[in-house]
Short mmCIF file of C-alpha atoms in Angstrom, two decimals:
data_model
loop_
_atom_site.label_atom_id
_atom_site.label_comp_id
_atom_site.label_asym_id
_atom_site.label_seq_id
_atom_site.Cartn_x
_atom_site.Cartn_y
_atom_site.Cartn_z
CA UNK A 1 264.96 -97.97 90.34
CA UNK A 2 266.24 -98.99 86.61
CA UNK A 3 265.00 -102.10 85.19
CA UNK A 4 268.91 -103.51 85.25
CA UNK A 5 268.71 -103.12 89.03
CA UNK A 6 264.94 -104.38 89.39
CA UNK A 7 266.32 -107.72 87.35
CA UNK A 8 269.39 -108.22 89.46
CA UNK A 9 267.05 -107.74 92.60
CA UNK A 10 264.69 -110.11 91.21
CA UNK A 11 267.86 -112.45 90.20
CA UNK A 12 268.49 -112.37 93.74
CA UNK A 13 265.38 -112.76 95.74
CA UNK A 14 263.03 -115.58 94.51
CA UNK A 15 260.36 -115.34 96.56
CA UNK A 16 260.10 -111.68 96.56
CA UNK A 17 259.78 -112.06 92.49
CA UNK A 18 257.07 -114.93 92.81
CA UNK A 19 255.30 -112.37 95.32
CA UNK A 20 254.98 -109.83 93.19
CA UNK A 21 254.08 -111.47 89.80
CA UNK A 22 251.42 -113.29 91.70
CA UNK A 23 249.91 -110.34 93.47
CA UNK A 24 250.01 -106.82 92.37
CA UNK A 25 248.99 -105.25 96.00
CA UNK A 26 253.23 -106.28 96.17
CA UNK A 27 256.17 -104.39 94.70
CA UNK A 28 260.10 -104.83 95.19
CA UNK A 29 260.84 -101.29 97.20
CA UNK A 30 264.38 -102.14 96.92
CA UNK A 31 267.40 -104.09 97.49
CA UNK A 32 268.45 -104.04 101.33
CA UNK A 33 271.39 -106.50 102.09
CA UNK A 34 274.39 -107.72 99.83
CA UNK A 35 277.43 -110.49 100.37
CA UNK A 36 275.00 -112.04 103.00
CA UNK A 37 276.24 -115.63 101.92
CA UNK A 38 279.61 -117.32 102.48
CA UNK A 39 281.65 -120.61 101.34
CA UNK A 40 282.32 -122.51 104.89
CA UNK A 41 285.14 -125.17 104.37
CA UNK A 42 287.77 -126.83 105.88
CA UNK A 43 291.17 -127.34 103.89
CA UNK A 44 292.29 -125.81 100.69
CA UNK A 45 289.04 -123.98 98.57
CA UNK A 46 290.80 -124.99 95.48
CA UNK A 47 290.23 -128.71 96.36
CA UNK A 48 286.72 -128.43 96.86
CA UNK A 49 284.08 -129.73 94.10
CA UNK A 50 280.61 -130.96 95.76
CA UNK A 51 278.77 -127.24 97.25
CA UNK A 52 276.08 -127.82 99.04
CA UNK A 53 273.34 -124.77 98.58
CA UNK A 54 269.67 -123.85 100.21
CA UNK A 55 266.94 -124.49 98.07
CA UNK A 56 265.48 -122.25 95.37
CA UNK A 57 269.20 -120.61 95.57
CA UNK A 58 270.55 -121.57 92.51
CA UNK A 59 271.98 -117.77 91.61
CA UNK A 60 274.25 -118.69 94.84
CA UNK A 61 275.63 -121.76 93.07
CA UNK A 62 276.45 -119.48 89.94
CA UNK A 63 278.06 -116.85 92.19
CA UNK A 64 280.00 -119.23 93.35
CA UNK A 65 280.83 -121.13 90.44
CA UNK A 66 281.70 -118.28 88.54
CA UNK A 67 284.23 -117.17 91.41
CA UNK A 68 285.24 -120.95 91.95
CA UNK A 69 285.75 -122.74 89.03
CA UNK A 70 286.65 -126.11 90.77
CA UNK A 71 283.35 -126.24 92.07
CA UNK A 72 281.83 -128.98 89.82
CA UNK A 73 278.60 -130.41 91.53
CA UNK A 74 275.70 -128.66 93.22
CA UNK A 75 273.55 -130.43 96.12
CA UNK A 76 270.55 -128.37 96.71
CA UNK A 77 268.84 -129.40 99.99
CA UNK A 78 266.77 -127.68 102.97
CA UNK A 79 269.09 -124.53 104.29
CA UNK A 80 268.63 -126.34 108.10
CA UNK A 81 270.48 -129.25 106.92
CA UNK A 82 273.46 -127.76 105.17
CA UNK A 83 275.67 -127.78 108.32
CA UNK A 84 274.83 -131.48 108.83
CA UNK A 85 275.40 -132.57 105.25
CA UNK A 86 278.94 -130.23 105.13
CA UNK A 87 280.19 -132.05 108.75
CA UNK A 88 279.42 -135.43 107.12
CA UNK A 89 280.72 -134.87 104.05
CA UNK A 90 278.16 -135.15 102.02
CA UNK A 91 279.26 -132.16 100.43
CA UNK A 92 282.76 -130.21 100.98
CA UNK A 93 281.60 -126.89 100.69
CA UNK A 94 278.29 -125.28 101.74
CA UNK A 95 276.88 -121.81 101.11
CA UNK A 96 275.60 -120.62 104.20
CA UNK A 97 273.94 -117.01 105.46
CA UNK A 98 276.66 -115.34 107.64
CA UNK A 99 274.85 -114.91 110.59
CA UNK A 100 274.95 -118.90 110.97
CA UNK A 101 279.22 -118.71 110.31
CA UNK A 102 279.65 -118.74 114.21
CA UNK A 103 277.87 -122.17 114.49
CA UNK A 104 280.92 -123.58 112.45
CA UNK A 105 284.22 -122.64 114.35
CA UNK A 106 286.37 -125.10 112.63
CA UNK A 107 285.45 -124.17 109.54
CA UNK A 108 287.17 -121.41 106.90
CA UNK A 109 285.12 -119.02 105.19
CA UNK A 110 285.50 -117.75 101.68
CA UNK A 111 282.88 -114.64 99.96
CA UNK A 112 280.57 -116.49 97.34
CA UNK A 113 281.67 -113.95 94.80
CA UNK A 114 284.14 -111.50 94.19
CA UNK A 115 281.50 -108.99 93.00
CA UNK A 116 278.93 -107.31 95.06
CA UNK A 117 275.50 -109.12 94.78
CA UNK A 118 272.17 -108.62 96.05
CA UNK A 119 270.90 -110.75 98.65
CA UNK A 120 267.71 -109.67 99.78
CA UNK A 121 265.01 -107.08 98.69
CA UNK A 122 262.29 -105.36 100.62
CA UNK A 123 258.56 -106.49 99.54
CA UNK A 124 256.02 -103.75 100.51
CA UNK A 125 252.25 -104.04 99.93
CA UNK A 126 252.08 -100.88 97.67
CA UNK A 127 249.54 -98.86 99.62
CA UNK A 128 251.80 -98.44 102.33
CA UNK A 129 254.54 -96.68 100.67
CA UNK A 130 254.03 -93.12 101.23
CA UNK A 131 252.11 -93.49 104.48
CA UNK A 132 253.32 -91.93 107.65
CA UNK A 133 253.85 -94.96 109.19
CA UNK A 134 256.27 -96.26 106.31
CA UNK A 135 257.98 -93.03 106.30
CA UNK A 136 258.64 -93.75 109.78
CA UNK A 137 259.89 -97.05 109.38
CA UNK A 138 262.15 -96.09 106.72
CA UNK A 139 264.06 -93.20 109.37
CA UNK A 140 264.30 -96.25 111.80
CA UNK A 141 265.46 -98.92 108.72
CA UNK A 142 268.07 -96.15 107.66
CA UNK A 143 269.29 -95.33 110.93
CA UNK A 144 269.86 -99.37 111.98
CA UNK A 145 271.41 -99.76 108.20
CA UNK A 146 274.00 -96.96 109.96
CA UNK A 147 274.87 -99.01 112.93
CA UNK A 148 274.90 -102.44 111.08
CA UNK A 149 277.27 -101.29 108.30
CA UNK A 150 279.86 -100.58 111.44
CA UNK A 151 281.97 -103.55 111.85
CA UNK A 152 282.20 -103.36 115.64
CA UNK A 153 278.11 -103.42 115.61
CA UNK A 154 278.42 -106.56 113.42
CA UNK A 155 281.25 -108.01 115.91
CA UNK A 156 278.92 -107.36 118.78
CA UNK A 157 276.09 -108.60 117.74
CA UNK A 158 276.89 -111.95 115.27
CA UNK A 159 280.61 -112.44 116.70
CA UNK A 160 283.35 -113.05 114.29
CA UNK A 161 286.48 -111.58 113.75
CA UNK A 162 287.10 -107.94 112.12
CA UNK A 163 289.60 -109.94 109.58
CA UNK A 164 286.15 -112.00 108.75
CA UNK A 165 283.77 -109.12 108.25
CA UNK A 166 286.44 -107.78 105.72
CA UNK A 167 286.60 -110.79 103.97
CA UNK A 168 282.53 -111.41 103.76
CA UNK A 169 281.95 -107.44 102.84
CA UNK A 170 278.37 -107.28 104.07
CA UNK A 171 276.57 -104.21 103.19
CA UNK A 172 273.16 -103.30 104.42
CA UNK A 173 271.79 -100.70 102.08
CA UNK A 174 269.90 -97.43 102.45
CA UNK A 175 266.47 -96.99 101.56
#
């Protein structure tokens, strides 16, 4: 992996940089999800201005804001609580994992960004790599990544529409 896609991992995934700078037994194997995040909203998107984002997630707020101009204010708050704060209108739009879009039927969904992004990156305790047992895992991770990249899988399994799993663009990557 080049450094330029180590960094944009490590933009990406927070926690999995704090892991590894704090403990060397840790490395980032590799991005494994993109476009995992979504805009919920009801209305227009161009009249929106307050997003409401999940702690430590500020590279979602910059996604977003770079895709979104109008949005002028970030709330950061506690991911549970973003639904909450978005149906009282504490904030107009929220950035929410895609898996939870179903819990919001009355709301529209927008990507966070027009470009592909990482969203999460596998941390592996470096004396496993190699191992027959990771080796294993990685022909079972790369034959699920198969299934879940299928947007009837995705449609089976998380609901939504096809129209919506177009629109979100959801990748689960190959390791």
């Amino acid at each position: 992996m080049s450094s330029d896609e180590i960094d944009m991992g490590f933009y990406c995934s927070h926690k999995a940089l704090h892991m590894v700078k704090t403990n060397d037994r840790f490395v980032i194997y590799g991005p494994i999800i993109m476009n995992s995040e979504v805009l919920a909203y009801k209305g227009s998107i161009a009249d929106k201005r307050v997003l409401g984002i999940g702690q430590d997630r500020r590279h979602i707020s910059e996604l977003a804001q770079k895709s979104h101009p109008n949005l002028k204010e970030i709330k950061e708050m506690v991911i549970g609580a973003l639904g909450y704060t978005l149906e009282n209108k504490q904030v107009d739009i929220a950035a929410i994992d895609v898996s939870k879009a179903v819990l919001l039927p009355k709301y529209n969904f927008a990507p966070i960004s027009k470009d592909d992004y990482i969203s999460y990156s596998l941390v592996v305790r470096k004396d496993l790599i190699g191992t027959e047992a990771f080796n294993n895992f990685l022909v079972s991770y790369n034959k699920a990544v198969e299934e879940l990249n299928k947007t009837e899988t995705l449609i089976s399994v998380m609901g939504m529409t096809e129209e919506f799993w177009d629109m979100v663009n959801l990748k689960f990557l190959e390791l």
